[in-house]
Short mmCIF file of C-alpha atoms in Angstrom, two decimals:
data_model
loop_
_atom_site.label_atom_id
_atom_site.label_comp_id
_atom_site.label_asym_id
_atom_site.label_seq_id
_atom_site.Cartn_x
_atom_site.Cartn_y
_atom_site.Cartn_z
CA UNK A 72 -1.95 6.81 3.23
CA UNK A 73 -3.30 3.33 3.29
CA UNK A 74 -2.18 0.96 6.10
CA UNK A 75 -1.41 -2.64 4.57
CA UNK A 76 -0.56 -6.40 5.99
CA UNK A 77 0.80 -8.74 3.36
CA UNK A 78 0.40 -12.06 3.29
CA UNK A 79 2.99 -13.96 1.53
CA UNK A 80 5.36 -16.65 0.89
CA UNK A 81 8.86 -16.20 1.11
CA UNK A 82 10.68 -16.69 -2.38
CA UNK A 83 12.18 -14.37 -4.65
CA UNK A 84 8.82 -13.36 -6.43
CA UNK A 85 7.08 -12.85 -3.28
CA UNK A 86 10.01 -10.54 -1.56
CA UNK A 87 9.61 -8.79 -4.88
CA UNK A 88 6.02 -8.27 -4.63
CA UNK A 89 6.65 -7.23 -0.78
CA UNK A 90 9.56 -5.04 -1.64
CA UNK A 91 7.11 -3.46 -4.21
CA UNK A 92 4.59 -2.70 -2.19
CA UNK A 93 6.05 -1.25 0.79
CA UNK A 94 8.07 1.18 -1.82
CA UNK A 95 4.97 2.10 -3.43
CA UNK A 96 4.07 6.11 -1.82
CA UNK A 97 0.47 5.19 -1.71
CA UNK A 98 1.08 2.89 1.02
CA UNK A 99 2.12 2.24 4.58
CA UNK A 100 3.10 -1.29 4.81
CA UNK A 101 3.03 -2.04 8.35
CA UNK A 102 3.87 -5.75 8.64
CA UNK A 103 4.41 -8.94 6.18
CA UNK A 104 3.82 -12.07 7.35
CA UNK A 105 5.86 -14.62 4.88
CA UNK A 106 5.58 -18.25 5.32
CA UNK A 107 8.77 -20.70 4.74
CA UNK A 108 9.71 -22.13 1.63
CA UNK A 109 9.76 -25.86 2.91
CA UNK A 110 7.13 -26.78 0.78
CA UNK A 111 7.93 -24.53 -2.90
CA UNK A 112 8.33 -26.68 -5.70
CA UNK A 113 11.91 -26.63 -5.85
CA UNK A 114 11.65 -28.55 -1.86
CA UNK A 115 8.59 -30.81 -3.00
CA UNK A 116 10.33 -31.77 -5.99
CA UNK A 117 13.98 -32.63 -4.57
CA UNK A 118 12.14 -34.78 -2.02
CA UNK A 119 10.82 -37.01 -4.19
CA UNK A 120 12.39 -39.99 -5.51
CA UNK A 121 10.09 -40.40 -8.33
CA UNK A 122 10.67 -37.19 -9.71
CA UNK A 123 11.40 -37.78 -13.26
CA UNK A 124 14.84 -35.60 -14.88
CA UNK A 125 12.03 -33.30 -16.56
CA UNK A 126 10.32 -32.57 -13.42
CA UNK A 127 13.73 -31.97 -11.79
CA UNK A 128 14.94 -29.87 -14.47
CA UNK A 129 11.72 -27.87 -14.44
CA UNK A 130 11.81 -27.13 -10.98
CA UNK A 131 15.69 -25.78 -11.46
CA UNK A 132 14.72 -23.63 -14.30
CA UNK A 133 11.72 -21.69 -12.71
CA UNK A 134 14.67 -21.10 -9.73
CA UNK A 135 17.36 -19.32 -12.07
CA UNK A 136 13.85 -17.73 -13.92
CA UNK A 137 13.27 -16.31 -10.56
CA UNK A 138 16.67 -15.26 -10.10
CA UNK A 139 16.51 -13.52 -13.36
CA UNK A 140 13.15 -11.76 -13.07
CA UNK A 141 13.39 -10.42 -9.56
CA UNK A 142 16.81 -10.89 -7.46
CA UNK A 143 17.69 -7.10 -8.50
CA UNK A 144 15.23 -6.01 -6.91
CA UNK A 145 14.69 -8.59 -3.95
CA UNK A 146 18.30 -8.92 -3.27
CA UNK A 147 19.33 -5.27 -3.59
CA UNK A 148 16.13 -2.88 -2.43
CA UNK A 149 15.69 -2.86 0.83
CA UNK A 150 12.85 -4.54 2.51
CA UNK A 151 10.66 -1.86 4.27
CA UNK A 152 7.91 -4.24 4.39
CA UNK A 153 8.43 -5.06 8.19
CA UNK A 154 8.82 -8.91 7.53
CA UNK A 155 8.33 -11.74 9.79
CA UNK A 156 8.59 -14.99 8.82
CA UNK A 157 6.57 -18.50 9.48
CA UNK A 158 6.49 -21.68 9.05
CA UNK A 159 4.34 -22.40 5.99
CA UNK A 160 0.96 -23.39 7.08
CA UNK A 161 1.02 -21.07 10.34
CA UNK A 162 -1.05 -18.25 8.63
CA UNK A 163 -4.06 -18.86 10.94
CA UNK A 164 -1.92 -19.65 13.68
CA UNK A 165 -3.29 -17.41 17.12
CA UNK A 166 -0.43 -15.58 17.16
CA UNK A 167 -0.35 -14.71 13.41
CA UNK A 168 -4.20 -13.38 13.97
CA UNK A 169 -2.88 -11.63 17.10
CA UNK A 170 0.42 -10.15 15.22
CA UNK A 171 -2.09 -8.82 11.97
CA UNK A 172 -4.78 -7.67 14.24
CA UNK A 173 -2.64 -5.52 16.23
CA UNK A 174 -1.43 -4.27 13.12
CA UNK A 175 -4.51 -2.72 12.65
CA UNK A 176 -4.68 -2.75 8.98
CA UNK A 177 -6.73 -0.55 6.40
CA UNK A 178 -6.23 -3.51 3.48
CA UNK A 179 -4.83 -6.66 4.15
CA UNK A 180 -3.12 -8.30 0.72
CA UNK A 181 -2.64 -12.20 0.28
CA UNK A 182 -0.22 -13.19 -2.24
CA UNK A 183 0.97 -17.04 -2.33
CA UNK A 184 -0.12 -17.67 1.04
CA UNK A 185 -1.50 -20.94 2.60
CA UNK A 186 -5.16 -20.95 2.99
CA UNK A 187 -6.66 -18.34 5.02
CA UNK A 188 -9.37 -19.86 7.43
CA UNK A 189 -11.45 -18.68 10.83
CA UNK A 190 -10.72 -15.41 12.54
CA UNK A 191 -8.55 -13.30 10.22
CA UNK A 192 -11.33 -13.78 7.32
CA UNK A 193 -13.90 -13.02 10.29
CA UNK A 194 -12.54 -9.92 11.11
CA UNK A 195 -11.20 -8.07 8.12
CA UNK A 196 -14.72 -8.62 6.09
CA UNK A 197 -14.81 -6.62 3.26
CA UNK A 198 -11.01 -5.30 3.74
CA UNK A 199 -9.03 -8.35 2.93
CA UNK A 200 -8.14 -8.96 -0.55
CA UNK A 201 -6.59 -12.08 -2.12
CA UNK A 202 -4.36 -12.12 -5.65
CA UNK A 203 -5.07 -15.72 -7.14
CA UNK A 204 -2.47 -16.71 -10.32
CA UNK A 205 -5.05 -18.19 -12.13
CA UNK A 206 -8.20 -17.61 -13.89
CA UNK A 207 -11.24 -18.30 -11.46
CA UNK A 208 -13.26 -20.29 -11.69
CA UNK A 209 -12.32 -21.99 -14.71
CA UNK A 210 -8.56 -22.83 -12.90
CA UNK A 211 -8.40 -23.50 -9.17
CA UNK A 212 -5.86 -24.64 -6.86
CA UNK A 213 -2.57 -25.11 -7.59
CA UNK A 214 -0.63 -24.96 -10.77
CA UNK A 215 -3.20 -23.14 -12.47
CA UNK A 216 -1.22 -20.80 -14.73
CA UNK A 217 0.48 -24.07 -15.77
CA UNK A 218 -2.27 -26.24 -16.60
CA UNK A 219 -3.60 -23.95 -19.23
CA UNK A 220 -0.35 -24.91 -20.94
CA UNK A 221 -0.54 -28.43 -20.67
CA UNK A 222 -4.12 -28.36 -21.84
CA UNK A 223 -2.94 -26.12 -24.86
CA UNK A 224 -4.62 -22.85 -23.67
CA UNK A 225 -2.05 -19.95 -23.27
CA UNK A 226 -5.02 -17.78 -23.40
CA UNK A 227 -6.07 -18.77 -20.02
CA UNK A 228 -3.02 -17.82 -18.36
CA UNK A 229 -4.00 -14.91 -16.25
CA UNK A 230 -4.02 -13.36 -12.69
CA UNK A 231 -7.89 -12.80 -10.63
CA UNK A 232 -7.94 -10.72 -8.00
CA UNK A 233 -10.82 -10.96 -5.41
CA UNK A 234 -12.46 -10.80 -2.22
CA UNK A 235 -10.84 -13.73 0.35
CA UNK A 236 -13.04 -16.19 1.12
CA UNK A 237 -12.91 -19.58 2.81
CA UNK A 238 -12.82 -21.47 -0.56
CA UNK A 239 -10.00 -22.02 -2.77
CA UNK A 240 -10.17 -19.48 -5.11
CA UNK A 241 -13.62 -18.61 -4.91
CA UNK A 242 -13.82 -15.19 -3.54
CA UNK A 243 -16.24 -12.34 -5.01
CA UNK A 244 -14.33 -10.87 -8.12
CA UNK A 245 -13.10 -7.60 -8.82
CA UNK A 246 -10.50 -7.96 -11.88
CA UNK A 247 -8.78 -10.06 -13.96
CA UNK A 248 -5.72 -9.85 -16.14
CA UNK A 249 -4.38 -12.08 -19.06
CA UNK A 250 -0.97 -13.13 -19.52
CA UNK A 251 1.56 -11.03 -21.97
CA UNK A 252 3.15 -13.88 -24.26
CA UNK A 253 5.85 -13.20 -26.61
CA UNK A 254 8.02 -15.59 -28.80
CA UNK A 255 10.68 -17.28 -27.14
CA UNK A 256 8.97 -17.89 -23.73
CA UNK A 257 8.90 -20.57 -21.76
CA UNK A 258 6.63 -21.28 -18.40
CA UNK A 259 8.56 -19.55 -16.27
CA UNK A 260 9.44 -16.42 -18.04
CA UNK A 261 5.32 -15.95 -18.80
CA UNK A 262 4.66 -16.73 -15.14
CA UNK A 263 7.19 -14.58 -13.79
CA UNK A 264 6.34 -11.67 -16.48
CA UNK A 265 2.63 -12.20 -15.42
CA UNK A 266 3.96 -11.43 -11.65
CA UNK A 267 5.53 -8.07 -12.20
CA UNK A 268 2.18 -6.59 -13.78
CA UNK A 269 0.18 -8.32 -11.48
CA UNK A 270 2.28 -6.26 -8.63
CA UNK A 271 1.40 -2.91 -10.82
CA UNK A 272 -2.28 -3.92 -10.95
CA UNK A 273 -2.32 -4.81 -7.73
CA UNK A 274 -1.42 -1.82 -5.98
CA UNK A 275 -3.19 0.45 -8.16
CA UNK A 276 -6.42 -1.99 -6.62
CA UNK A 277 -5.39 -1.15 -3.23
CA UNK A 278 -4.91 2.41 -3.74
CA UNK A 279 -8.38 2.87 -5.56
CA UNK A 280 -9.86 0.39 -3.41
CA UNK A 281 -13.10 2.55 -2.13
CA UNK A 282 -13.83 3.11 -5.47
CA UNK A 283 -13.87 -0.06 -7.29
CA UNK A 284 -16.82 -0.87 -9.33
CA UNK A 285 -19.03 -4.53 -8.25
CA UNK A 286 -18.51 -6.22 -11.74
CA UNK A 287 -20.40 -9.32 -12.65
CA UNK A 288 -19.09 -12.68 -12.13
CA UNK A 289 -19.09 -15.47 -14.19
CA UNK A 290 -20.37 -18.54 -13.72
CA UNK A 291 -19.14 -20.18 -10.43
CA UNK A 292 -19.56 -23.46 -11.93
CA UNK A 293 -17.21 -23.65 -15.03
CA UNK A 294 -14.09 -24.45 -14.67
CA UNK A 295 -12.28 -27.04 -11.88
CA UNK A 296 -10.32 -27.64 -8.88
CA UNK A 297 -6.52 -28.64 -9.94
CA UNK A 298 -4.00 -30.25 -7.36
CA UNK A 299 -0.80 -30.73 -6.48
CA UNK A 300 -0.32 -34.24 -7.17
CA UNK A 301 -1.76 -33.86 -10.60
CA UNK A 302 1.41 -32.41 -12.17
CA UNK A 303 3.45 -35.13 -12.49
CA UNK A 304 5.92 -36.34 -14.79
CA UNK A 305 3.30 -36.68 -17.61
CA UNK A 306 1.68 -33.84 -17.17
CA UNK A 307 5.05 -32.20 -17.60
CA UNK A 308 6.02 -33.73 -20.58
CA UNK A 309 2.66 -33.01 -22.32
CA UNK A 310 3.46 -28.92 -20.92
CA UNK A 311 7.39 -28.84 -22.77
CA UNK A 312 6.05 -31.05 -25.99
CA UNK A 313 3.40 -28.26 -26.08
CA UNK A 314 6.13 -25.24 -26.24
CA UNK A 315 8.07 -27.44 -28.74
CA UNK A 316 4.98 -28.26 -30.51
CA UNK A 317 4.41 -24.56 -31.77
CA UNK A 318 1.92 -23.50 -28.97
CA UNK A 319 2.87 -20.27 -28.30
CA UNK A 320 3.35 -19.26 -32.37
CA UNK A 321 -0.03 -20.81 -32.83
CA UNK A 322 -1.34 -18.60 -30.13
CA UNK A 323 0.70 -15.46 -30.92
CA UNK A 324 -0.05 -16.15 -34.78
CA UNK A 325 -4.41 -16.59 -34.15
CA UNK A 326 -4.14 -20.12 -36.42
CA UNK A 327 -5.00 -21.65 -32.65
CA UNK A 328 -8.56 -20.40 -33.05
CA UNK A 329 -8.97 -20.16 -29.21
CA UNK A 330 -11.80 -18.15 -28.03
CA UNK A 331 -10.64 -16.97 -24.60
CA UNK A 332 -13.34 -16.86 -21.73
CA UNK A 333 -14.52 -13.12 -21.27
CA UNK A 334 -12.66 -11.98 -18.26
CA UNK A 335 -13.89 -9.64 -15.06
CA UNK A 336 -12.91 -6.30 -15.73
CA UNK A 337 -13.68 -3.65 -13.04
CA UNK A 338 -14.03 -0.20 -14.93
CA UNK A 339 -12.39 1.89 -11.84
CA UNK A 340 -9.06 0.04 -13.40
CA UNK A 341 -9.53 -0.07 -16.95
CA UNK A 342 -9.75 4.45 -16.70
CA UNK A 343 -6.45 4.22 -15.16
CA UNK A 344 -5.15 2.15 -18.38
#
């Protein structure tokens, strides 16, 4: 059986994705280390007074998506993930290093954690695996399931999961995934629909880990670096005129004539399809 450390946040998708995990037989999740939720969208958004009623509203609605997607099994399963929580940005903290090194891992799994820099990334070479919600390299950073929707691109909605690294998002690759759309979605419900298989794919990664095929990566320099501040209240116009616009029939329909970017598929995975 597999020892794991998770590294995580500390809202309802990531207690899911914890909750998951340490249920999963393959595994023995020995510790989670979840960081505070001072700085989640719904707390960055609330704080500030320029938020526009869009903004605001958006923010609400990925909370009661969340709700829906994932409080029956985050607020009813029990946790057997051995949680302890943070404050957000104390992942490379001494005693967080100390706490997962004594853990003495197998695999250590990052999921919507801060930035994972010096010792931890040091010692766990080669064992410590990162989940980005985003296609790398073409989106980096933050938002980056979002901003193929405000750029039109529901194609590039998708989940890479990779070797950690001291980049953002730039790890060695081992898989990708695309998002399932269907008619009637909105943001959150293709984010949050994107999280539950990424969970499924995810563990089936850790549990076939030795084997894993060394795909080939694409081209480190396509693709960009997408922050915070960037989603603002125009940017989240442009995203809801987009769903009202037709984007997702256009895309479900094939009259959007996207050509999505080949993704990293790692052939251990696709036999287990």
């Amino acid at each position: 059986m597999t020892r794991i450390v998770i590294l995580t946040g500390d809202e309802l998708r990531h207690r899911y994705f914890r909750i998951r995990m340490s249920l999963d037989p393959r595994f023995d999740v020995v510790l989670s280390v979840c960081e505070g939720i001072e700085k989640s969208l719904g707390a960055r958004t609330r704080a500030r007074a320029d938020a526009s009623p869009l903004e605001r509203w958006h923010a609400e609605a990925r909370d009661q998506a969340e709700t829906d997607f994932f409080a029956e099994v985050a607020g009813h399963l029990p946790d057997e993930s051995h949680p302890r929580q943070i404050p957000k940005g104390a992942i490379n903290s001494p005693d967080v290093v100390a706490l997962v090194t004594d853990a003495a891992p197998d695999l250590i799994l990052c999921y919507g954690a801060s930035i994972v820099r010096g010792p931890l990334l040091d010692r766990f070479v080669g064992r410590f695996l990162n989940v980005h919600l985003g296609l790398s390299p073409w989106y980096r950073g933050s938002g980056t399931n979002v901003w193929p929707l405000i750029e039109g691109k529901p194609h590039m909605v998708g989940a890479t999961f990779m070797h950690i690294d001291a980049g953002i998002d730039t790890g060695h690759i081992l898989h990708q995934i695309r998002a399932g759309i269907a008619l009637g979605d909105s943001p959150h419900s293709i984010g949050n629909r994107l999280i539950r298989d990424m969970t499924g794919c995810y563990a089936d990664l850790a549990a076939h880990f030795d084997s894993l095929d060394d795909p080939s990566q694409p081209d480190p320099e396509q693709g960009r670096l997408y922050r915070q501040a960037e989603f603002d209240a125009e940017a989240c116009a442009r995203l809801y005129r987009n769903f009202r616009d037709g984007m997702i029939e256009s895309h479900l329909s094939g009259s959007d004539l996207a050509q999505p970017a080949p993704l990293v598929r790692n052939r251990t995975l696709e036999s287990l399809a």
